[in-house]
Amino acid sequence: QVQLQESGPGLVKPSETLSLTCSVSGDSISGYYWSWIRQPPGKGLEYIGHIYNGNTNYNPSLKSRVAISSDTSKNQFSLKMNFLTAADTAMYFCARHRYGMGSDVWGKGTTVTVSS
Amino acid sequence: DIQMTQSPSTLSASVGDRVTITCRASQSISSWLAWYQQKPGKAPKLLIYKASTLQSGVPSRFSGSESGTEFTLTISSLQPDDFATYYCQQYSETWTFGQGTKVEIK
């Protein structure tokens, strides 16, 4: 059974960089799309970006501040987002997406608050 | 960028009702559309992918259809466990989500 677990700081100061990691257990990260999605409090889902076999794709509105990478030796992938503001306060989810089949496995999410 | 316009934003219904939620894409996405259900404090759950294929384990009262760039999620007989928020997602290019539809108890 595939499981995803997000980890990272719950509190980040404005203008600083957020680093989150998604650890994958139960399957190899090779051969799937791995994505980051966020949800501000009380709002809808926002796609951040994804990585597939080292190739990345990002939400154009976040592209200048975001980088997603993967580490096959650790079976995990990561998100870095810089120049944070209060608008980046959200629940951050990682998810597995199978080609053509939607995001079928999700982490439980991690809350990130941007505040001084 | 492909925009997804989802409607309605809120829907009030009773147990046993037939419920439909619509997403319209700003351009062709072929059938690369998924539907998710999300309950408060939980991660989304995949219901349907490729517009009309039911994810394994999802009750058959959920169904999806498409007509051009308009996609519909139908719940044939609403059950108590179905009161939640539903999102569409296109994954044709640079994925985007619809704004969500909250299904409330009438």
mmCIF file of C-alpha atoms in Angstrom:
data_model
loop_
_atom_site.group_PDB
_atom_site.id
_atom_site.type_symbol
_atom_site.label_atom_id
_atom_site.label_comp_id
_atom_site.label_asym_id
_atom_site.label_seq_id
_atom_site.Cartn_x
_atom_site.Cartn_y
_atom_site.Cartn_z
ATOM 1 C CA GLN A 1 0.000 0.000 0.000
ATOM 2 C CA VAL A 2 1.526 3.284 -1.134
ATOM 3 C CA GLN A 3 1.741 6.001 1.493
ATOM 4 C CA LEU A 4 2.916 9.594 1.261
ATOM 5 C CA GLN A 5 4.072 11.718 4.175
ATOM 6 C CA GLU A 6 4.777 15.444 3.986
ATOM 7 C CA SER A 7 7.341 16.980 6.307
ATOM 8 C CA GLY A 8 8.669 20.464 6.874
ATOM 9 C CA PRO A 9 8.429 23.527 9.089
ATOM 10 C CA GLY A 10 4.983 24.593 10.189
ATOM 11 C CA LEU A 11 5.988 28.232 10.524
ATOM 12 C CA VAL A 12 8.041 30.290 8.095
ATOM 13 C CA LYS A 13 8.869 33.991 8.212
ATOM 14 C CA PRO A 14 7.884 36.332 5.375
ATOM 15 C CA SER A 15 10.447 36.575 2.564
ATOM 16 C CA GLU A 16 12.050 33.274 3.613
ATOM 17 C CA THR A 17 12.167 29.995 1.704
ATOM 18 C CA LEU A 18 9.880 27.041 2.376
ATOM 19 C CA SER A 19 11.270 23.534 2.023
ATOM 20 C CA LEU A 20 8.916 20.555 2.142
ATOM 21 C CA THR A 21 9.636 16.887 1.550
ATOM 22 C CA CYS A 22 7.249 14.104 0.597
ATOM 23 C CA SER A 23 8.453 10.650 1.610
ATOM 24 C CA VAL A 24 7.016 7.776 -0.393
ATOM 25 C CA SER A 25 6.662 4.265 1.004
ATOM 26 C CA GLY A 26 5.257 1.133 -0.589
ATOM 27 C CA ASP A 27 6.372 1.855 -4.148
ATOM 28 C CA SER A 28 9.195 3.402 -6.130
ATOM 29 C CA ILE A 29 8.872 7.019 -7.206
ATOM 30 C CA SER A 30 10.150 6.060 -10.666
ATOM 31 C CA GLY A 31 7.514 5.942 -13.376
ATOM 32 C CA TYR A 32 4.906 8.154 -11.762
ATOM 33 C CA TYR A 33 4.080 11.841 -11.660
ATOM 34 C CA TRP A 34 4.524 13.407 -8.224
ATOM 35 C CA SER A 35 2.814 16.665 -7.462
ATOM 36 C CA TRP A 36 2.388 19.396 -4.894
ATOM 37 C CA ILE A 37 -1.008 20.996 -4.308
ATOM 38 C CA ARG A 38 -1.953 23.560 -1.694
ATOM 39 C CA GLN A 39 -5.145 24.824 -0.110
ATOM 40 C CA PRO A 40 -5.360 28.164 1.732
ATOM 41 C CA PRO A 41 -7.659 28.154 4.745
ATOM 42 C CA GLY A 42 -11.290 28.015 3.641
ATOM 43 C CA LYS A 43 -10.385 28.064 -0.056
ATOM 44 C CA GLY A 44 -10.031 25.666 -2.961
ATOM 45 C CA LEU A 45 -7.209 23.506 -4.257
ATOM 46 C CA GLU A 46 -4.309 25.097 -6.126
ATOM 47 C CA TYR A 47 -1.886 23.101 -8.263
ATOM 48 C CA ILE A 48 1.743 24.044 -7.549
ATOM 49 C CA GLY A 49 3.659 21.712 -9.852
ATOM 50 C CA HIS A 50 4.795 18.190 -10.542
ATOM 51 C CA ILE A 51 7.833 16.128 -11.436
ATOM 52 C CA TYR A 52 8.088 13.066 -13.656
ATOM 53 C CA ASN A 53 11.359 11.245 -14.223
ATOM 54 C CA GLY A 54 13.244 14.447 -13.422
ATOM 55 C CA ASN A 55 11.116 16.681 -15.667
ATOM 56 C CA THR A 56 9.078 19.406 -14.005
ATOM 57 C CA ASN A 57 5.975 21.452 -14.747
ATOM 58 C CA TYR A 58 4.772 24.393 -12.683
ATOM 59 C CA ASN A 59 1.733 26.607 -12.183
ATOM 60 C CA PRO A 60 2.625 29.725 -14.215
ATOM 61 C CA SER A 61 1.549 31.985 -11.354
ATOM 62 C CA LEU A 62 4.113 30.348 -9.029
ATOM 63 C CA LYS A 63 6.791 29.290 -11.490
ATOM 64 C CA SER A 64 9.256 32.057 -10.647
ATOM 65 C CA ARG A 65 9.306 31.065 -6.946
ATOM 66 C CA VAL A 66 9.030 27.283 -7.040
ATOM 67 C CA ALA A 67 11.324 24.328 -7.605
ATOM 68 C CA ILE A 68 10.446 20.637 -7.327
ATOM 69 C CA SER A 69 13.101 17.952 -7.201
ATOM 70 C CA SER A 70 13.284 14.249 -6.525
ATOM 71 C CA ASP A 71 15.747 11.889 -4.863
ATOM 72 C CA THR A 72 15.292 8.322 -6.050
ATOM 73 C CA SER A 73 17.866 7.009 -3.555
ATOM 74 C CA LYS A 74 15.680 8.255 -0.692
ATOM 75 C CA ASN A 75 12.390 7.648 -2.547
ATOM 76 C CA GLN A 76 11.215 11.158 -1.903
ATOM 77 C CA PHE A 77 10.540 14.416 -3.677
ATOM 78 C CA SER A 78 10.710 17.987 -2.467
ATOM 79 C CA LEU A 79 9.276 21.447 -2.883
ATOM 80 C CA LYS A 80 11.124 24.708 -2.457
ATOM 81 C CA MET A 81 9.237 27.986 -2.581
ATOM 82 C CA ASN A 82 10.976 31.294 -1.991
ATOM 83 C CA PHE A 83 9.956 34.853 -1.134
ATOM 84 C CA LEU A 84 7.035 33.692 0.967
ATOM 85 C CA THR A 85 4.204 36.023 1.953
ATOM 86 C CA ALA A 86 1.091 35.582 4.082
ATOM 87 C CA ALA A 87 -0.751 34.536 0.902
ATOM 88 C CA ASP A 88 1.319 31.334 0.918
ATOM 89 C CA THR A 89 -0.221 30.230 4.211
ATOM 90 C CA ALA A 90 -1.971 26.970 3.366
ATOM 91 C CA MET A 91 -2.227 23.230 3.771
ATOM 92 C CA TYR A 92 0.317 21.656 1.426
ATOM 93 C CA PHE A 93 -0.398 18.213 -0.020
ATOM 94 C CA CYS A 94 1.798 15.886 -2.015
ATOM 95 C CA ALA A 95 0.172 13.384 -4.343
ATOM 96 C CA ARG A 96 0.913 10.606 -6.809
ATOM 97 C CA HIS A 97 -0.538 10.907 -10.273
ATOM 98 C CA ARG A 98 -0.607 7.944 -12.596
ATOM 99 C CA TYR A 99 -0.403 8.827 -16.270
ATOM 100 C CA GLY A 100 -3.880 9.549 -17.543
ATOM 101 C CA MET A 101 -5.486 8.365 -14.327
ATOM 102 C CA GLY A 102 -5.620 11.266 -11.911
ATOM 103 C CA SER A 103 -4.032 11.700 -8.497
ATOM 104 C CA ASP A 104 -4.901 8.482 -6.701
ATOM 105 C CA VAL A 105 -2.725 8.669 -3.577
ATOM 106 C CA TRP A 106 -2.380 11.735 -1.361
ATOM 107 C CA GLY A 107 -0.493 12.613 1.757
ATOM 108 C CA LYS A 108 -2.439 13.871 4.745
ATOM 109 C CA GLY A 109 -1.084 17.372 4.213
ATOM 110 C CA THR A 110 1.068 19.684 6.260
ATOM 111 C CA THR A 111 0.068 23.131 7.455
ATOM 112 C CA VAL A 112 2.394 26.000 6.618
ATOM 113 C CA THR A 113 1.897 29.404 8.219
ATOM 114 C CA VAL A 114 3.819 32.436 7.006
ATOM 115 C CA SER A 115 4.183 34.897 9.837
ATOM 116 C CA SER A 116 6.849 36.885 11.607
ATOM 117 C CA ASP B 1 -3.480 28.539 -19.448
ATOM 118 C CA ILE B 2 -6.542 26.315 -19.330
ATOM 119 C CA GLN B 3 -9.225 27.622 -16.974
ATOM 120 C CA MET B 4 -11.804 25.358 -15.371
ATOM 121 C CA THR B 5 -15.156 26.938 -14.504
ATOM 122 C CA GLN B 6 -17.057 24.814 -12.008
ATOM 123 C CA SER B 7 -20.701 25.285 -11.031
ATOM 124 C CA PRO B 8 -22.550 25.640 -8.822
ATOM 125 C CA SER B 9 -20.308 26.789 -5.987
ATOM 126 C CA THR B 10 -22.813 25.508 -3.433
ATOM 127 C CA LEU B 11 -25.587 22.972 -3.790
ATOM 128 C CA SER B 12 -28.248 22.132 -1.205
ATOM 129 C CA ALA B 13 -29.724 18.669 -1.532
ATOM 130 C CA SER B 14 -31.438 15.903 0.393
ATOM 131 C CA VAL B 15 -30.545 12.267 0.835
ATOM 132 C CA GLY B 16 -31.782 10.365 -2.215
ATOM 133 C CA ASP B 17 -31.561 13.366 -4.572
ATOM 134 C CA ARG B 18 -29.857 13.192 -7.943
ATOM 135 C CA VAL B 19 -27.040 15.734 -8.008
ATOM 136 C CA THR B 20 -25.080 17.132 -10.941
ATOM 137 C CA ILE B 21 -21.961 19.294 -10.890
ATOM 138 C CA THR B 22 -20.479 20.820 -14.023
ATOM 139 C CA CYS B 23 -17.009 21.902 -15.097
ATOM 140 C CA ARG B 24 -16.330 23.759 -18.304
ATOM 141 C CA ALA B 25 -12.822 23.956 -19.744
ATOM 142 C CA SER B 26 -11.648 27.084 -21.555
ATOM 143 C CA GLN B 27 -10.260 24.919 -24.355
ATOM 144 C CA SER B 28 -10.096 21.287 -25.371
ATOM 145 C CA ILE B 29 -8.647 18.951 -22.762
ATOM 146 C CA SER B 30 -9.673 15.769 -24.552
ATOM 147 C CA SER B 31 -10.891 13.553 -21.699
ATOM 148 C CA TRP B 32 -8.094 14.439 -19.295
ATOM 149 C CA LEU B 33 -10.357 15.329 -16.402
ATOM 150 C CA ALA B 34 -10.656 13.979 -12.882
ATOM 151 C CA TRP B 35 -13.172 14.497 -10.094
ATOM 152 C CA TYR B 36 -12.278 14.529 -6.400
ATOM 153 C CA GLN B 37 -14.240 14.538 -3.164
ATOM 154 C CA GLN B 38 -12.853 16.360 -0.155
ATOM 155 C CA LYS B 39 -14.116 16.371 3.406
ATOM 156 C CA PRO B 40 -13.043 18.961 5.997
ATOM 157 C CA GLY B 41 -9.506 18.467 7.242
ATOM 158 C CA LYS B 42 -8.848 15.605 4.831
ATOM 159 C CA ALA B 43 -6.977 15.133 1.591
ATOM 160 C CA PRO B 44 -9.002 14.908 -1.614
ATOM 161 C CA LYS B 45 -10.127 11.486 -2.775
ATOM 162 C CA LEU B 46 -10.096 10.509 -6.444
ATOM 163 C CA LEU B 47 -13.551 9.546 -7.700
ATOM 164 C CA ILE B 48 -13.329 9.565 -11.485
ATOM 165 C CA TYR B 49 -10.540 9.930 -14.019
ATOM 166 C CA LYS B 50 -10.405 10.306 -17.773
ATOM 167 C CA ALA B 51 -13.782 12.052 -17.531
ATOM 168 C CA SER B 52 -15.874 8.934 -16.981
ATOM 169 C CA THR B 53 -13.798 6.075 -15.525
ATOM 170 C CA LEU B 54 -14.741 5.195 -11.961
ATOM 171 C CA GLN B 55 -11.782 4.810 -9.611
ATOM 172 C CA SER B 56 -11.559 1.397 -7.981
ATOM 173 C CA GLY B 57 -13.598 1.204 -4.796
ATOM 174 C CA VAL B 58 -15.794 4.230 -5.548
ATOM 175 C CA PRO B 59 -19.549 3.538 -5.341
ATOM 176 C CA SER B 60 -21.354 3.198 -8.652
ATOM 177 C CA ARG B 61 -23.770 6.024 -7.768
ATOM 178 C CA PHE B 62 -20.955 8.333 -8.907
ATOM 179 C CA SER B 63 -20.578 8.802 -12.646
ATOM 180 C CA GLY B 64 -18.882 11.212 -15.018
ATOM 181 C CA SER B 65 -19.663 12.329 -18.532
ATOM 182 C CA GLU B 66 -18.420 14.791 -21.100
ATOM 183 C CA SER B 67 -19.722 16.805 -24.001
ATOM 184 C CA GLY B 68 -17.030 18.767 -25.770
ATOM 185 C CA THR B 69 -15.426 20.965 -23.140
ATOM 186 C CA GLU B 70 -18.225 20.472 -20.599
ATOM 187 C CA PHE B 71 -17.847 17.768 -17.980
ATOM 188 C CA THR B 72 -20.401 16.544 -15.485
ATOM 189 C CA LEU B 73 -20.218 14.643 -12.220
ATOM 190 C CA THR B 74 -23.484 12.967 -11.266
ATOM 191 C CA ILE B 75 -24.423 11.371 -7.974
ATOM 192 C CA SER B 76 -27.482 9.278 -8.756
ATOM 193 C CA SER B 77 -28.845 9.031 -5.205
ATOM 194 C CA LEU B 78 -27.147 11.215 -2.622
ATOM 195 C CA GLN B 79 -26.069 9.395 0.523
ATOM 196 C CA PRO B 80 -25.201 10.887 3.927
ATOM 197 C CA ASP B 81 -21.507 10.215 3.320
ATOM 198 C CA ASP B 82 -21.595 12.281 0.112
ATOM 199 C CA PHE B 83 -21.976 15.676 1.765
ATOM 200 C CA ALA B 84 -18.587 17.153 0.945
ATOM 201 C CA THR B 85 -16.817 19.471 -1.480
ATOM 202 C CA TYR B 86 -16.131 18.287 -5.011
ATOM 203 C CA TYR B 87 -13.405 19.484 -7.371
ATOM 204 C CA CYS B 88 -12.677 18.873 -11.006
ATOM 205 C CA GLN B 89 -9.091 18.876 -12.280
ATOM 206 C CA GLN B 90 -7.820 19.002 -15.835
ATOM 207 C CA TYR B 91 -4.499 17.320 -16.458
ATOM 208 C CA SER B 92 -4.163 17.954 -20.157
ATOM 209 C CA GLU B 93 -1.491 20.584 -19.697
ATOM 210 C CA THR B 94 -0.279 22.512 -16.641
ATOM 211 C CA TRP B 95 -2.934 21.066 -14.408
ATOM 212 C CA THR B 96 -5.674 23.235 -12.920
ATOM 213 C CA PHE B 97 -8.554 22.694 -10.522
ATOM 214 C CA GLY B 98 -12.077 23.995 -10.632
ATOM 215 C CA GLN B 99 -13.207 26.291 -7.830
ATOM 216 C CA GLY B 100 -15.089 23.543 -6.000
ATOM 217 C CA THR B 101 -18.727 22.713 -5.247
ATOM 218 C CA LYS B 102 -19.881 22.292 -1.682
ATOM 219 C CA VAL B 103 -22.775 19.848 -1.380
ATOM 220 C CA GLU B 104 -24.784 20.742 1.714
ATOM 221 C CA ILE B 105 -27.710 19.174 3.501
ATOM 222 C CA LYS B 106 -30.985 20.821 2.502
#
